[in-house]
JSON list of C-alpha atoms in Angstrom, two decimals:
[
{"chain": "W", "resi": 1, "resn": "MET", "atom": "CA", "xyz": [11.89, 31.12, 36.04]},
{"chain": "W", "resi": 2, "resn": "THR", "atom": "CA", "xyz": [9.67, 32.39, 33.25]},
{"chain": "W", "resi": 3, "resn": "GLU", "atom": "CA", "xyz": [6.02, 33.10, 33.99]},
{"chain": "W", "resi": 4, "resn": "ILE", "atom": "CA", "xyz": [3.41, 33.50, 31.24]},
{"chain": "W", "resi": 5, "resn": "ASN", "atom": "CA", "xyz": [-0.18, 34.56, 31.80]},
{"chain": "W", "resi": 6, "resn": "LEU", "atom": "CA", "xyz": [-2.33, 32.72, 29.27]},
{"chain": "W", "resi": 7, "resn": "ASN", "atom": "CA", "xyz": [-5.44, 34.16, 27.71]},
{"chain": "W", "resi": 8, "resn": "TYR", "atom": "CA", "xyz": [-7.18, 30.88, 26.83]},
{"chain": "W", "resi": 9, "resn": "GLN", "atom": "CA", "xyz": [-10.08, 31.13, 24.41]},
{"chain": "W", "resi": 10, "resn": "SER", "atom": "CA", "xyz": [-12.09, 27.95, 23.94]},
{"chain": "W", "resi": 11, "resn": "LYS", "atom": "CA", "xyz": [-12.67, 28.85, 20.28]},
{"chain": "W", "resi": 12, "resn": "ASP", "atom": "CA", "xyz": [-8.89, 28.73, 19.65]},
{"chain": "W", "resi": 13, "resn": "LEU", "atom": "CA", "xyz": [-8.63, 25.36, 21.37]},
{"chain": "W", "resi": 14, "resn": "ARG", "atom": "CA", "xyz": [-11.72, 24.09, 19.54]},
{"chain": "W", "resi": 15, "resn": "GLU", "atom": "CA", "xyz": [-10.13, 25.08, 16.23]},
{"chain": "W", "resi": 16, "resn": "ILE", "atom": "CA", "xyz": [-6.91, 23.24, 17.09]},
{"chain": "W", "resi": 17, "resn": "TYR", "atom": "CA", "xyz": [-8.64, 20.05, 18.27]},
{"chain": "W", "resi": 18, "resn": "PHE", "atom": "CA", "xyz": [-11.45, 19.90, 15.72]},
{"chain": "W", "resi": 19, "resn": "GLY", "atom": "CA", "xyz": [-9.94, 21.85, 12.82]},
{"chain": "W", "resi": 20, "resn": "GLU", "atom": "CA", "xyz": [-8.85, 18.85, 10.75]},
{"chain": "W", "resi": 21, "resn": "GLY", "atom": "CA", "xyz": [-12.10, 16.92, 11.17]},
{"chain": "W", "resi": 22, "resn": "HIS", "atom": "CA", "xyz": [-10.80, 14.20, 13.48]},
{"chain": "W", "resi": 23, "resn": "HIS", "atom": "CA", "xyz": [-13.97, 14.55, 15.58]},
{"chain": "W", "resi": 24, "resn": "LYS", "atom": "CA", "xyz": [-16.28, 13.36, 12.79]},
{"chain": "W", "resi": 25, "resn": "TYR", "atom": "CA", "xyz": [-17.82, 9.93, 13.20]},
{"chain": "W", "resi": 26, "resn": "PHE", "atom": "CA", "xyz": [-19.02, 9.61, 9.61]},
{"chain": "W", "resi": 27, "resn": "PHE", "atom": "CA", "xyz": [-16.65, 10.31, 6.72]},
{"chain": "W", "resi": 28, "resn": "GLY", "atom": "CA", "xyz": [-13.95, 11.80, 8.93]},
{"chain": "W", "resi": 29, "resn": "PRO", "atom": "CA", "xyz": [-10.26, 11.35, 8.07]},
{"chain": "W", "resi": 30, "resn": "ASP", "atom": "CA", "xyz": [-10.03, 8.25, 10.27]},
{"chain": "W", "resi": 31, "resn": "THR", "atom": "CA", "xyz": [-13.43, 6.70, 9.44]},
{"chain": "W", "resi": 32, "resn": "LYS", "atom": "CA", "xyz": [-13.90, 7.33, 5.73]},
{"chain": "W", "resi": 33, "resn": "ARG", "atom": "CA", "xyz": [-13.33, 3.69, 4.67]},
{"chain": "W", "resi": 34, "resn": "GLN", "atom": "CA", "xyz": [-15.60, 2.28, 7.37]},
{"chain": "W", "resi": 35, "resn": "SER", "atom": "CA", "xyz": [-18.33, 4.83, 6.55]},
{"chain": "W", "resi": 36, "resn": "TRP", "atom": "CA", "xyz": [-18.34, 3.91, 2.87]},
{"chain": "W", "resi": 37, "resn": "MET", "atom": "CA", "xyz": [-18.40, 0.20, 3.68]},
{"chain": "W", "resi": 38, "resn": "LEU", "atom": "CA", "xyz": [-21.34, 0.73, 6.05]},
{"chain": "W", "resi": 39, "resn": "VAL", "atom": "CA", "xyz": [-23.31, 2.78, 3.51]},
{"chain": "W", "resi": 40, "resn": "ILE", "atom": "CA", "xyz": [-22.74, 0.19, 0.78]},
{"chain": "W", "resi": 41, "resn": "ALA", "atom": "CA", "xyz": [-23.67, -2.68, 3.10]},
{"chain": "W", "resi": 42, "resn": "LEU", "atom": "CA", "xyz": [-26.85, -0.93, 4.29]},
{"chain": "W", "resi": 43, "resn": "VAL", "atom": "CA", "xyz": [-27.93, -0.12, 0.72]},
{"chain": "W", "resi": 44, "resn": "LEU", "atom": "CA", "xyz": [-27.26, -3.61, -0.60]},
{"chain": "W", "resi": 45, "resn": "TYR", "atom": "CA", "xyz": [-28.65, -5.58, 2.35]},
{"chain": "W", "resi": 46, "resn": "PRO", "atom": "CA", "xyz": [-32.38, -5.25, 1.47]},
{"chain": "W", "resi": 47, "resn": "PHE", "atom": "CA", "xyz": [-31.69, -6.35, -2.12]},
{"chain": "W", "resi": 48, "resn": "PHE", "atom": "CA", "xyz": [-29.63, -9.24, -0.82]},
{"chain": "W", "resi": 49, "resn": "LEU", "atom": "CA", "xyz": [-32.50, -10.30, 1.47]},
{"chain": "W", "resi": 50, "resn": "VAL", "atom": "CA", "xyz": [-35.07, -10.14, -1.34]},
{"chain": "W", "resi": 51, "resn": "PHE", "atom": "CA", "xyz": [-32.75, -12.18, -3.59]},
{"chain": "W", "resi": 52, "resn": "SER", "atom": "CA", "xyz": [-32.19, -14.82, -0.92]},
{"chain": "W", "resi": 53, "resn": "ILE", "atom": "CA", "xyz": [-35.95, -15.08, -0.20]},
{"chain": "W", "resi": 54, "resn": "GLN", "atom": "CA", "xyz": [-36.73, -15.49, -3.92]},
{"chain": "W", "resi": 55, "resn": "ARG", "atom": "CA", "xyz": [-34.13, -18.22, -4.24]},
{"chain": "W", "resi": 56, "resn": "GLU", "atom": "CA", "xyz": [-35.28, -19.72, -0.92]},
{"chain": "W", "resi": 57, "resn": "ASP", "atom": "CA", "xyz": [-31.69, -20.01, 0.20]},
{"chain": "W", "resi": 58, "resn": "ASN", "atom": "CA", "xyz": [-31.18, -19.36, 3.94]},
{"chain": "W", "resi": 59, "resn": "TRP", "atom": "CA", "xyz": [-27.40, -19.49, 3.61]},
{"chain": "W", "resi": 60, "resn": "LEU", "atom": "CA", "xyz": [-27.34, -16.38, 1.45]},
{"chain": "W", "resi": 61, "resn": "MET", "atom": "CA", "xyz": [-29.38, -14.51, 4.07]},
{"chain": "W", "resi": 62, "resn": "ILE", "atom": "CA", "xyz": [-27.06, -15.72, 6.85]},
{"chain": "W", "resi": 63, "resn": "ILE", "atom": "CA", "xyz": [-23.92, -14.74, 4.94]},
{"chain": "W", "resi": 64, "resn": "GLY", "atom": "CA", "xyz": [-25.37, -11.29, 4.12]},
{"chain": "W", "resi": 65, "resn": "THR", "atom": "CA", "xyz": [-26.37, -10.74, 7.74]},
{"chain": "W", "resi": 66, "resn": "ILE", "atom": "CA", "xyz": [-22.94, -11.78, 8.99]},
{"chain": "W", "resi": 67, "resn": "TYR", "atom": "CA", "xyz": [-21.27, -9.44, 6.49]},
{"chain": "W", "resi": 68, "resn": "LEU", "atom": "CA", "xyz": [-23.48, -6.53, 7.60]},
{"chain": "W", "resi": 69, "resn": "GLY", "atom": "CA", "xyz": [-22.73, -7.33, 11.24]},
{"chain": "W", "resi": 70, "resn": "LEU", "atom": "CA", "xyz": [-18.98, -7.37, 10.59]},
{"chain": "W", "resi": 71, "resn": "VAL", "atom": "CA", "xyz": [-19.12, -4.04, 8.76]},
{"chain": "W", "resi": 72, "resn": "MET", "atom": "CA", "xyz": [-21.14, -2.51, 11.61]},
{"chain": "W", "resi": 73, "resn": "TYR", "atom": "CA", "xyz": [-18.68, -3.92, 14.16]},
{"chain": "W", "resi": 74, "resn": "ASP", "atom": "CA", "xyz": [-15.71, -2.48, 12.23]},
{"chain": "W", "resi": 75, "resn": "PHE", "atom": "CA", "xyz": [-17.39, 0.93, 12.08]},
{"chain": "W", "resi": 76, "resn": "GLN", "atom": "CA", "xyz": [-18.18, 0.83, 15.80]},
{"chain": "W", "resi": 77, "resn": "ARG", "atom": "CA", "xyz": [-14.63, -0.30, 16.63]},
{"chain": "W", "resi": 78, "resn": "LYS", "atom": "CA", "xyz": [-13.18, 2.64, 14.71]},
{"chain": "W", "resi": 79, "resn": "THR", "atom": "CA", "xyz": [-15.58, 5.29, 16.07]},
{"chain": "W", "resi": 80, "resn": "ARG", "atom": "CA", "xyz": [-15.54, 4.32, 19.77]},
{"chain": "W", "resi": 81, "resn": "PRO", "atom": "CA", "xyz": [-12.13, 5.94, 20.48]},
{"chain": "W", "resi": 82, "resn": "ILE", "atom": "CA", "xyz": [-13.25, 9.07, 18.62]},
{"chain": "W", "resi": 83, "resn": "ILE", "atom": "CA", "xyz": [-16.37, 9.29, 20.81]},
{"chain": "W", "resi": 84, "resn": "TYR", "atom": "CA", "xyz": [-14.32, 8.98, 24.02]},
{"chain": "W", "resi": 85, "resn": "TRP", "atom": "CA", "xyz": [-11.71, 11.46, 22.79]},
{"chain": "W", "resi": 86, "resn": "LYS", "atom": "CA", "xyz": [-14.38, 13.99, 21.79]},
{"chain": "W", "resi": 87, "resn": "LYS", "atom": "CA", "xyz": [-16.07, 13.72, 25.21]},
{"chain": "W", "resi": 88, "resn": "SER", "atom": "CA", "xyz": [-12.76, 14.29, 27.01]},
{"chain": "W", "resi": 89, "resn": "VAL", "atom": "CA", "xyz": [-11.98, 17.31, 24.81]},
{"chain": "W", "resi": 90, "resn": "GLU", "atom": "CA", "xyz": [-15.44, 18.77, 25.45]},
{"chain": "W", "resi": 91, "resn": "THR", "atom": "CA", "xyz": [-14.91, 18.29, 29.21]},
{"chain": "W", "resi": 92, "resn": "PHE", "atom": "CA", "xyz": [-11.55, 20.04, 28.98]},
{"chain": "W", "resi": 93, "resn": "LEU", "atom": "CA", "xyz": [-13.04, 22.93, 26.98]},
{"chain": "W", "resi": 94, "resn": "GLU", "atom": "CA", "xyz": [-15.80, 23.28, 29.55]},
{"chain": "W", "resi": 95, "resn": "ARG", "atom": "CA", "xyz": [-13.19, 23.47, 32.31]},
{"chain": "W", "resi": 96, "resn": "VAL", "atom": "CA", "xyz": [-11.30, 26.13, 30.31]},
{"chain": "W", "resi": 97, "resn": "ASP", "atom": "CA", "xyz": [-14.48, 28.21, 30.02]},
{"chain": "W", "resi": 98, "resn": "ASN", "atom": "CA", "xyz": [-15.18, 27.90, 33.76]},
{"chain": "W", "resi": 99, "resn": "ASN", "atom": "CA", "xyz": [-11.68, 29.03, 34.83]},
{"chain": "W", "resi": 100, "resn": "SER", "atom": "CA", "xyz": [-10.71, 32.57, 34.01]},
{"chain": "W", "resi": 101, "resn": "GLU", "atom": "CA", "xyz": [-7.11, 32.41, 35.24]},
{"chain": "W", "resi": 102, "resn": "HIS", "atom": "CA", "xyz": [-4.51, 30.37, 33.37]},
{"chain": "W", "resi": 103, "resn": "SER", "atom": "CA", "xyz": [-0.78, 30.73, 33.77]},
{"chain": "W", "resi": 104, "resn": "LEU", "atom": "CA", "xyz": [2.39, 28.89, 32.97]},
{"chain": "W", "resi": 105, "resn": "LYS", "atom": "CA", "xyz": [5.66, 28.75, 34.89]},
{"chain": "W", "resi": 106, "resn": "VAL", "atom": "CA", "xyz": [8.72, 27.37, 33.17]},
{"chain": "W", "resi": 107, "resn": "ASP", "atom": "CA", "xyz": [12.06, 26.68, 34.83]},
{"chain": "W", "resi": 108, "resn": "GLU", "atom": "CA", "xyz": [15.05, 24.40, 34.30]},
{"chain": "W", "resi": 109, "resn": "ASP", "atom": "CA", "xyz": [13.47, 21.45, 36.18]},
{"chain": "W", "resi": 110, "resn": "SER", "atom": "CA", "xyz": [9.78, 21.53, 35.26]},
{"chain": "W", "resi": 111, "resn": "ILE", "atom": "CA", "xyz": [6.86, 23.22, 33.61]},
{"chain": "W", "resi": 112, "resn": "THR", "atom": "CA", "xyz": [3.87, 24.18, 35.77]},
{"chain": "W", "resi": 113, "resn": "PHE", "atom": "CA", "xyz": [0.42, 24.86, 34.32]},
{"chain": "W", "resi": 114, "resn": "ILE", "atom": "CA", "xyz": [-1.98, 26.64, 36.66]},
{"chain": "W", "resi": 115, "resn": "GLN", "atom": "CA", "xyz": [-5.67, 26.56, 35.78]},
{"chain": "W", "resi": 116, "resn": "GLY", "atom": "CA", "xyz": [-7.80, 28.18, 38.47]},
{"chain": "W", "resi": 117, "resn": "ASP", "atom": "CA", "xyz": [-7.13, 26.14, 41.62]},
{"chain": "W", "resi": 118, "resn": "THR", "atom": "CA", "xyz": [-5.57, 23.20, 39.74]},
{"chain": "W", "resi": 119, "resn": "GLU", "atom": "CA", "xyz": [-1.83, 23.04, 39.32]},
{"chain": "W", "resi": 120, "resn": "THR", "atom": "CA", "xyz": [-0.19, 20.55, 36.95]},
{"chain": "W", "resi": 121, "resn": "ILE", "atom": "CA", "xyz": [3.55, 20.10, 37.33]},
{"chain": "W", "resi": 122, "resn": "LEU", "atom": "CA", "xyz": [5.46, 18.15, 34.68]},
{"chain": "W", "resi": 123, "resn": "GLN", "atom": "CA", "xyz": [9.14, 17.36, 35.08]},
{"chain": "W", "resi": 124, "resn": "TRP", "atom": "CA", "xyz": [11.03, 17.68, 31.80]},
{"chain": "W", "resi": 125, "resn": "SER", "atom": "CA", "xyz": [12.19, 14.06, 32.10]},
{"chain": "W", "resi": 126, "resn": "ILE", "atom": "CA", "xyz": [8.63, 12.65, 31.90]},
{"chain": "W", "resi": 127, "resn": "ILE", "atom": "CA", "xyz": [7.58, 14.61, 28.82]},
{"chain": "W", "resi": 128, "resn": "LYS", "atom": "CA", "xyz": [7.67, 12.11, 25.96]},
{"chain": "W", "resi": 129, "resn": "ARG", "atom": "CA", "xyz": [7.41, 14.49, 23.02]},
{"chain": "W", "resi": 130, "resn": "VAL", "atom": "CA", "xyz": [6.52, 18.00, 21.97]},
{"chain": "W", "resi": 131, "resn": "SER", "atom": "CA", "xyz": [4.52, 19.08, 18.92]},
{"chain": "W", "resi": 132, "resn": "VAL", "atom": "CA", "xyz": [5.43, 22.53, 17.70]},
{"chain": "W", "resi": 133, "resn": "ASN", "atom": "CA", "xyz": [3.81, 24.32, 14.79]},
{"chain": "W", "resi": 134, "resn": "ALA", "atom": "CA", "xyz": [2.70, 27.81, 13.83]},
{"chain": "W", "resi": 135, "resn": "ASN", "atom": "CA", "xyz": [-0.55, 27.60, 15.85]},
{"chain": "W", "resi": 136, "resn": "TYR", "atom": "CA", "xyz": [0.34, 25.83, 19.09]},
{"chain": "W", "resi": 137, "resn": "ILE", "atom": "CA", "xyz": [2.80, 23.98, 21.31]},
{"chain": "W", "resi": 138, "resn": "GLY", "atom": "CA", "xyz": [1.61, 20.61, 22.60]},
{"chain": "W", "resi": 139, "resn": "LEU", "atom": "CA", "xyz": [3.30, 18.57, 25.33]},
{"chain": "W", "resi": 140, "resn": "THR", "atom": "CA", "xyz": [2.70, 14.83, 25.52]},
{"chain": "W", "resi": 141, "resn": "ALA", "atom": "CA", "xyz": [3.17, 13.17, 28.91]},
{"chain": "W", "resi": 142, "resn": "ASP", "atom": "CA", "xyz": [0.89, 11.54, 31.52]},
{"chain": "W", "resi": 143, "resn": "SER", "atom": "CA", "xyz": [-1.28, 14.64, 31.24]},
{"chain": "W", "resi": 144, "resn": "ASN", "atom": "CA", "xyz": [-1.11, 16.44, 27.91]},
{"chain": "W", "resi": 145, "resn": "LEU", "atom": "CA", "xyz": [-0.90, 20.21, 27.71]},
{"chain": "W", "resi": 146, "resn": "LEU", "atom": "CA", "xyz": [-1.73, 22.47, 24.78]},
{"chain": "W", "resi": 147, "resn": "PHE", "atom": "CA", "xyz": [-0.71, 26.10, 24.47]},
{"chain": "W", "resi": 148, "resn": "PRO", "atom": "CA", "xyz": [-2.21, 28.01, 21.52]},
{"chain": "W", "resi": 149, "resn": "ARG", "atom": "CA", "xyz": [-0.23, 30.82, 19.96]},
{"chain": "W", "resi": 150, "resn": "ASN", "atom": "CA", "xyz": [-3.19, 33.19, 20.42]},
{"chain": "W", "resi": 151, "resn": "SER", "atom": "CA", "xyz": [-3.14, 32.71, 24.19]},
{"chain": "W", "resi": 152, "resn": "MET", "atom": "CA", "xyz": [0.16, 34.58, 24.61]},
{"chain": "W", "resi": 153, "resn": "THR", "atom": "CA", "xyz": [2.25, 37.27, 22.98]},
{"chain": "W", "resi": 154, "resn": "GLU", "atom": "CA", "xyz": [4.61, 36.51, 20.09]},
{"chain": "W", "resi": 155, "resn": "LYS", "atom": "CA", "xyz": [7.66, 37.02, 22.30]},
{"chain": "W", "resi": 156, "resn": "GLU", "atom": "CA", "xyz": [6.28, 34.64, 24.98]},
{"chain": "W", "resi": 157, "resn": "PHE", "atom": "CA", "xyz": [5.42, 32.05, 22.33]},
{"chain": "W", "resi": 158, "resn": "ASP", "atom": "CA", "xyz": [8.92, 32.19, 20.84]},
{"chain": "W", "resi": 159, "resn": "THR", "atom": "CA", "xyz": [10.52, 32.01, 24.29]},
{"chain": "W", "resi": 160, "resn": "LEU", "atom": "CA", "xyz": [8.40, 28.99, 25.23]},
{"chain": "W", "resi": 161, "resn": "LYS", "atom": "CA", "xyz": [9.11, 27.29, 21.90]},
{"chain": "W", "resi": 162, "resn": "LYS", "atom": "CA", "xyz": [12.89, 27.71, 22.30]},
{"chain": "W", "resi": 163, "resn": "PHE", "atom": "CA", "xyz": [12.81, 26.55, 25.92]},
{"chain": "W", "resi": 164, "resn": "VAL", "atom": "CA", "xyz": [10.70, 23.48, 25.17]},
{"chain": "W", "resi": 165, "resn": "THR", "atom": "CA", "xyz": [12.73, 22.40, 22.13]},
{"chain": "W", "resi": 166, "resn": "ARG", "atom": "CA", "xyz": [15.89, 22.70, 24.18]},
{"chain": "W", "resi": 167, "resn": "LYS", "atom": "CA", "xyz": [14.56, 20.63, 27.12]},
{"chain": "W", "resi": 168, "resn": "VAL", "atom": "CA", "xyz": [12.68, 17.79, 25.36]},
{"chain": "W", "resi": 169, "resn": "ALA", "atom": "CA", "xyz": [14.46, 15.22, 23.21]},
{"chain": "W", "resi": 170, "resn": "GLN", "atom": "CA", "xyz": [11.67, 14.32, 20.78]},
{"chain": "W", "resi": 171, "resn": "VAL", "atom": "CA", "xyz": [10.32, 17.44, 19.06]},
{"chain": "W", "resi": 172, "resn": "ILE", "atom": "CA", "xyz": [7.87, 17.14, 16.17]},
{"chain": "W", "resi": 173, "resn": "LYS", "atom": "CA", "xyz": [7.76, 20.27, 14.03]},
{"chain": "W", "resi": 174, "resn": "ASN", "atom": "CA", "xyz": [4.86, 20.62, 11.64]}
]
């Protein structure tokens, strides 16, 4: 059994989660198209209304309003998961700040993450995939775990990386 005492820093976790801009609602990597469509629709809508009033054509106003509504719906549909994800990450980071003791126990059958009084045990068979890169090791299962490189020594990080890549079938290396 290998035991690693983690020195979690919320700034390291914040950098990993929010470093690529996936938390942005407007003009983020996942919402850029919807943001531009919303801006264009909001800028053009008043001109469209004035044009339809001048021509006294209600159908133009209805079509413009429906288009604006669809663009707003598409934007809301794309940003809702980001809002929920960001709230869950903020809750997790708050829990990390409130608990000073974090440790990890790794053996041939399971991996155990201890955070204060909470203990999360994951059998190797239920871990779906592992993301490994230069900054962190992330385990994806029913409850996801993230272990930043800065939270442990280089030797512990290399040991954990070798152990995890040996035990889990689907390893994504970035």
